[in-house]
PDB file of C-alpha atoms in Angstrom:
ATOM      1  CA  MET X   1       0.000   0.000   0.000  1.00 55.00           C
ATOM      2  CA  VAL X   2       1.347   3.435  -0.980  1.00 65.00           C
ATOM      3  CA  LEU X   3       0.585   6.278   1.426  1.00 76.00           C
ATOM      4  CA  ASN X   4       0.650   9.919   0.514  1.00 84.00           C
ATOM      5  CA  LYS X   5       1.951  11.448   3.744  1.00 86.00           C
ATOM      6  CA  ALA X   6       0.978  15.018   2.817  1.00 87.00           C
ATOM      7  CA  ALA X   7      -2.636  13.950   2.183  1.00 87.00           C
ATOM      8  CA  LEU X   8      -2.723  11.827   5.336  1.00 88.00           C
ATOM      9  CA  THR X   9      -1.337  14.733   7.394  1.00 90.00           C
ATOM     10  CA  THR X  10      -3.821  17.193   5.881  1.00 90.00           C
ATOM     11  CA  GLY X  11      -6.658  14.711   6.485  1.00 90.00           C
ATOM     12  CA  GLY X  12      -5.554  14.356  10.116  1.00 92.00           C
ATOM     13  CA  PHE X  13      -5.495  18.157  10.353  1.00 90.00           C
ATOM     14  CA  PHE X  14      -9.119  18.204   9.169  1.00 90.00           C
ATOM     15  CA  VAL X  15     -10.062  15.584  11.767  1.00 93.00           C
ATOM     16  CA  LEU X  16      -8.602  17.879  14.431  1.00 91.00           C
ATOM     17  CA  VAL X  17     -10.358  20.963  13.017  1.00 89.00           C
ATOM     18  CA  PHE X  18     -13.618  18.989  12.751  1.00 90.00           C
ATOM     19  CA  GLY X  19     -13.356  18.049  16.446  1.00 90.00           C
ATOM     20  CA  VAL X  20     -12.634  21.607  17.572  1.00 87.00           C
ATOM     21  CA  HIS X  21     -15.391  22.974  15.333  1.00 85.00           C
ATOM     22  CA  THR X  22     -17.934  20.440  16.581  1.00 85.00           C
ATOM     23  CA  PHE X  23     -17.234  20.335  20.294  1.00 86.00           C
ATOM     24  CA  MET X  24     -16.005  23.856  21.017  1.00 83.00           C
ATOM     25  CA  GLY X  25     -17.682  25.912  18.296  1.00 81.00           C
ATOM     26  CA  GLY X  26     -20.995  24.089  18.594  1.00 78.00           C
ATOM     27  CA  GLN X  27     -21.378  25.008  22.252  1.00 79.00           C
ATOM     28  CA  GLU X  28     -20.589  28.639  21.501  1.00 77.00           C
ATOM     29  CA  VAL X  29     -23.175  28.865  18.700  1.00 76.00           C
ATOM     30  CA  LEU X  30     -25.903  27.228  20.786  1.00 78.00           C
ATOM     31  CA  GLN X  31     -25.491  29.529  23.778  1.00 81.00           C
ATOM     32  CA  PHE X  32     -26.792  32.597  21.895  1.00 79.00           C
ATOM     33  CA  ARG X  33     -30.348  31.350  21.381  1.00 81.00           C
ATOM     34  CA  PRO X  34     -32.611  34.434  21.061  1.00 84.00           C
ATOM     35  CA  GLU X  35     -36.119  34.826  22.482  1.00 82.00           C
ATOM     36  CA  ASN X  36     -38.127  36.642  19.793  1.00 84.00           C
ATOM     37  CA  VAL X  37     -39.397  34.778  16.711  1.00 79.00           C
ATOM     38  CA  ALA X  38     -37.644  36.816  13.979  1.00 78.00           C
ATOM     39  CA  ALA X  39     -34.281  36.651  15.721  1.00 84.00           C
ATOM     40  CA  HIS X  40     -34.806  32.929  16.430  1.00 81.00           C
ATOM     41  CA  GLN X  41     -35.300  32.155  12.734  1.00 78.00           C
ATOM     42  CA  ASN X  42     -32.182  34.142  11.876  1.00 80.00           C
ATOM     43  CA  TRP X  43     -30.270  32.232  14.570  1.00 81.00           C
ATOM     44  CA  LEU X  44     -31.532  28.905  13.140  1.00 79.00           C
ATOM     45  CA  MET X  45     -30.108  29.880   9.737  1.00 79.00           C
ATOM     46  CA  LYS X  46     -26.710  30.537  11.365  1.00 81.00           C
ATOM     47  CA  VAL X  47     -26.824  27.203  13.227  1.00 81.00           C
ATOM     48  CA  GLY X  48     -27.720  25.439   9.968  1.00 81.00           C
ATOM     49  CA  ALA X  49     -24.795  27.067   8.138  1.00 83.00           C
ATOM     50  CA  PHE X  50     -22.501  26.125  11.034  1.00 82.00           C
ATOM     51  CA  HIS X  51     -23.494  22.472  10.672  1.00 81.00           C
ATOM     52  CA  LEU X  52     -23.003  22.558   6.889  1.00 83.00           C
ATOM     53  CA  VAL X  53     -19.405  23.615   7.498  1.00 86.00           C
ATOM     54  CA  THR X  54     -19.110  20.796  10.054  1.00 87.00           C
ATOM     55  CA  ILE X  55     -20.147  18.292   7.370  1.00 89.00           C
ATOM     56  CA  ASP X  56     -17.686  19.865   4.882  1.00 88.00           C
ATOM     57  CA  LEU X  57     -14.836  19.453   7.369  1.00 89.00           C
ATOM     58  CA  LEU X  58     -15.765  15.810   7.995  1.00 90.00           C
ATOM     59  CA  VAL X  59     -16.017  15.020   4.266  1.00 89.00           C
ATOM     60  CA  LEU X  60     -12.664  16.718   3.601  1.00 88.00           C
ATOM     61  CA  ALA X  61     -11.029  14.731   6.426  1.00 89.00           C
ATOM     62  CA  VAL X  62     -12.437  11.370   5.347  1.00 89.00           C
ATOM     63  CA  GLY X  63     -11.818  12.075   1.653  1.00 85.00           C
ATOM     64  CA  LEU X  64      -8.174  12.992   2.142  1.00 86.00           C
ATOM     65  CA  ILE X  65      -7.455  10.084   4.452  1.00 87.00           C
ATOM     66  CA  TYR X  66      -9.183   7.645   2.089  1.00 84.00           C
ATOM     67  CA  ALA X  67      -7.406   9.105  -0.946  1.00 83.00           C
ATOM     68  CA  SER X  68      -4.049   8.963   0.846  1.00 83.00           C
ATOM     69  CA  LEU X  69      -4.275   5.213   0.400  1.00 79.00           C
ATOM     70  CA  LYS X  70      -3.793   3.763  -3.054  1.00 70.00           C
ATOM     71  CA  PHE X  71      -6.702   5.306  -4.924  1.00 72.00           C
ATOM     72  CA  PRO X  72      -6.633   5.693  -8.735  1.00 71.00           C
ATOM     73  CA  TYR X  73      -7.896   9.283  -9.094  1.00 75.00           C
ATOM     74  CA  ARG X  74      -6.409  10.764  -5.947  1.00 81.00           C
ATOM     75  CA  GLN X  75      -4.521  13.614  -7.710  1.00 84.00           C
ATOM     76  CA  ARG X  76      -7.886  15.020  -8.836  1.00 85.00           C
ATOM     77  CA  ILE X  77      -9.259  14.678  -5.332  1.00 85.00           C
ATOM     78  CA  TYR X  78      -6.257  16.459  -3.820  1.00 88.00           C
ATOM     79  CA  ARG X  79      -6.493  19.324  -6.303  1.00 91.00           C
ATOM     80  CA  SER X  80     -10.254  19.607  -5.797  1.00 90.00           C
ATOM     81  CA  VAL X  81      -9.771  19.752  -2.031  1.00 90.00           C
ATOM     82  CA  ALA X  82      -6.975  22.316  -2.453  1.00 93.00           C
ATOM     83  CA  GLY X  83      -9.210  24.469  -4.636  1.00 93.00           C
ATOM     84  CA  LEU X  84     -12.084  24.230  -2.176  1.00 92.00           C
ATOM     85  CA  CYS X  85      -9.794  25.130   0.731  1.00 91.00           C
ATOM     86  CA  PHE X  86      -8.339  28.098  -1.132  1.00 94.00           C
ATOM     87  CA  LEU X  87     -11.859  29.324  -1.966  1.00 93.00           C
ATOM     88  CA  TYR X  88     -12.897  28.950   1.686  1.00 91.00           C
ATOM     89  CA  GLY X  89      -9.753  30.812   2.772  1.00 90.00           C
ATOM     90  CA  ILE X  90     -10.302  33.656   0.302  1.00 93.00           C
ATOM     91  CA  SER X  91     -13.972  33.905   1.278  1.00 89.00           C
ATOM     92  CA  TRP X  92     -13.176  33.995   4.993  1.00 86.00           C
ATOM     93  CA  PHE X  93     -10.363  36.515   4.500  1.00 88.00           C
ATOM     94  CA  LEU X  94     -12.615  38.820   2.452  1.00 89.00           C
ATOM     95  CA  GLN X  95     -15.388  38.509   5.033  1.00 85.00           C
ATOM     96  CA  VAL X  96     -13.043  39.605   7.815  1.00 82.00           C
ATOM     97  CA  ALA X  97     -11.517  42.332   5.621  1.00 86.00           C
ATOM     98  CA  LEU X  98     -14.923  43.788   4.714  1.00 85.00           C
ATOM     99  CA  TRP X  99     -16.568  43.655   8.153  1.00 81.00           C
ATOM    100  CA  GLN X 100     -13.639  43.808  10.548  1.00 76.00           C
ATOM    101  CA  GLN X 101     -13.635  46.147  13.518  1.00 79.00           C
ATOM    102  CA  GLY X 102      -9.853  46.237  13.830  1.00 79.00           C
ATOM    103  CA  ARG X 103      -6.681  44.454  12.781  1.00 80.00           C
ATOM    104  CA  GLN X 104      -7.040  42.041  15.696  1.00 80.00           C
ATOM    105  CA  ASP X 105      -9.968  40.394  13.853  1.00 79.00           C
ATOM    106  CA  PHE X 106      -7.540  38.917  11.314  1.00 78.00           C
ATOM    107  CA  TRP X 107      -5.705  37.045  14.093  1.00 80.00           C
ATOM    108  CA  MET X 108      -8.644  36.382  16.442  1.00 80.00           C
ATOM    109  CA  LEU X 109     -10.550  34.753  13.547  1.00 78.00           C
ATOM    110  CA  PRO X 110      -7.700  32.833  11.870  1.00 82.00           C
ATOM    111  CA  GLN X 111      -9.818  30.301   9.997  1.00 84.00           C
ATOM    112  CA  TRP X 112      -8.643  31.836   6.725  1.00 85.00           C
ATOM    113  CA  VAL X 113      -5.054  30.893   7.596  1.00 88.00           C
ATOM    114  CA  LEU X 114      -6.100  27.337   8.470  1.00 88.00           C
ATOM    115  CA  PHE X 115      -7.870  26.912   5.126  1.00 90.00           C
ATOM    116  CA  PHE X 116      -4.824  28.229   3.245  1.00 93.00           C
ATOM    117  CA  LEU X 117      -2.583  25.778   5.139  1.00 92.00           C
ATOM    118  CA  ALA X 118      -4.959  22.893   4.411  1.00 91.00           C
ATOM    119  CA  GLY X 119      -5.143  23.918   0.749  1.00 93.00           C
ATOM    120  CA  LEU X 120      -1.361  24.002   0.595  1.00 94.00           C
ATOM    121  CA  GLY X 121      -1.173  20.522   2.160  1.00 91.00           C
ATOM    122  CA  ALA X 122      -3.666  19.125  -0.342  1.00 91.00           C
ATOM    123  CA  TRP X 123      -1.806  20.784  -3.227  1.00 93.00           C
ATOM    124  CA  VAL X 124       1.528  19.326  -2.062  1.00 92.00           C
ATOM    125  CA  ALA X 125      -0.186  15.919  -1.901  1.00 88.00           C
ATOM    126  CA  SER X 126      -1.290  16.363  -5.533  1.00 88.00           C
ATOM    127  CA  LEU X 127       2.310  16.858  -6.693  1.00 89.00           C
ATOM    128  CA  LYS X 128       3.346  13.321  -5.764  1.00 78.00           C
ATOM    129  CA  LYS X 129       3.106  11.096  -8.801  1.00 73.00           C
ATOM    130  CA  PRO X 130       0.578   8.244  -8.494  1.00 62.00           C
ATOM    131  CA  SER X 131       2.122   4.805  -8.312  1.00 59.00           C
TER     132      SER X 131
END
């Protein structure tokens, strides 16, 4: 069996991020439950979006770990994951840049950096020739 260590490492990184997102971030999101109906519906939309990201992180983790094993089309998977991560990173960075209250927001909300690092890991994994 041929392992792609960069993909396995990036997949493990996503497992870690998935755990932090689920168990630490989930509690934080749920504690701000509003009382009035209009605000409650808005809050439900935010909770739903939070859980969609949770599923994305899990799929990225499982996909990279699975593809790190001998899988015929893994280069495409790695590049797709890298592209998705770079798009997430750019989106998050632009969101912080547009609505930031100060420079500290860029470092207090570093998810954009994490997505760029994960994208870089997936891209490096795609450079290894399939065997």
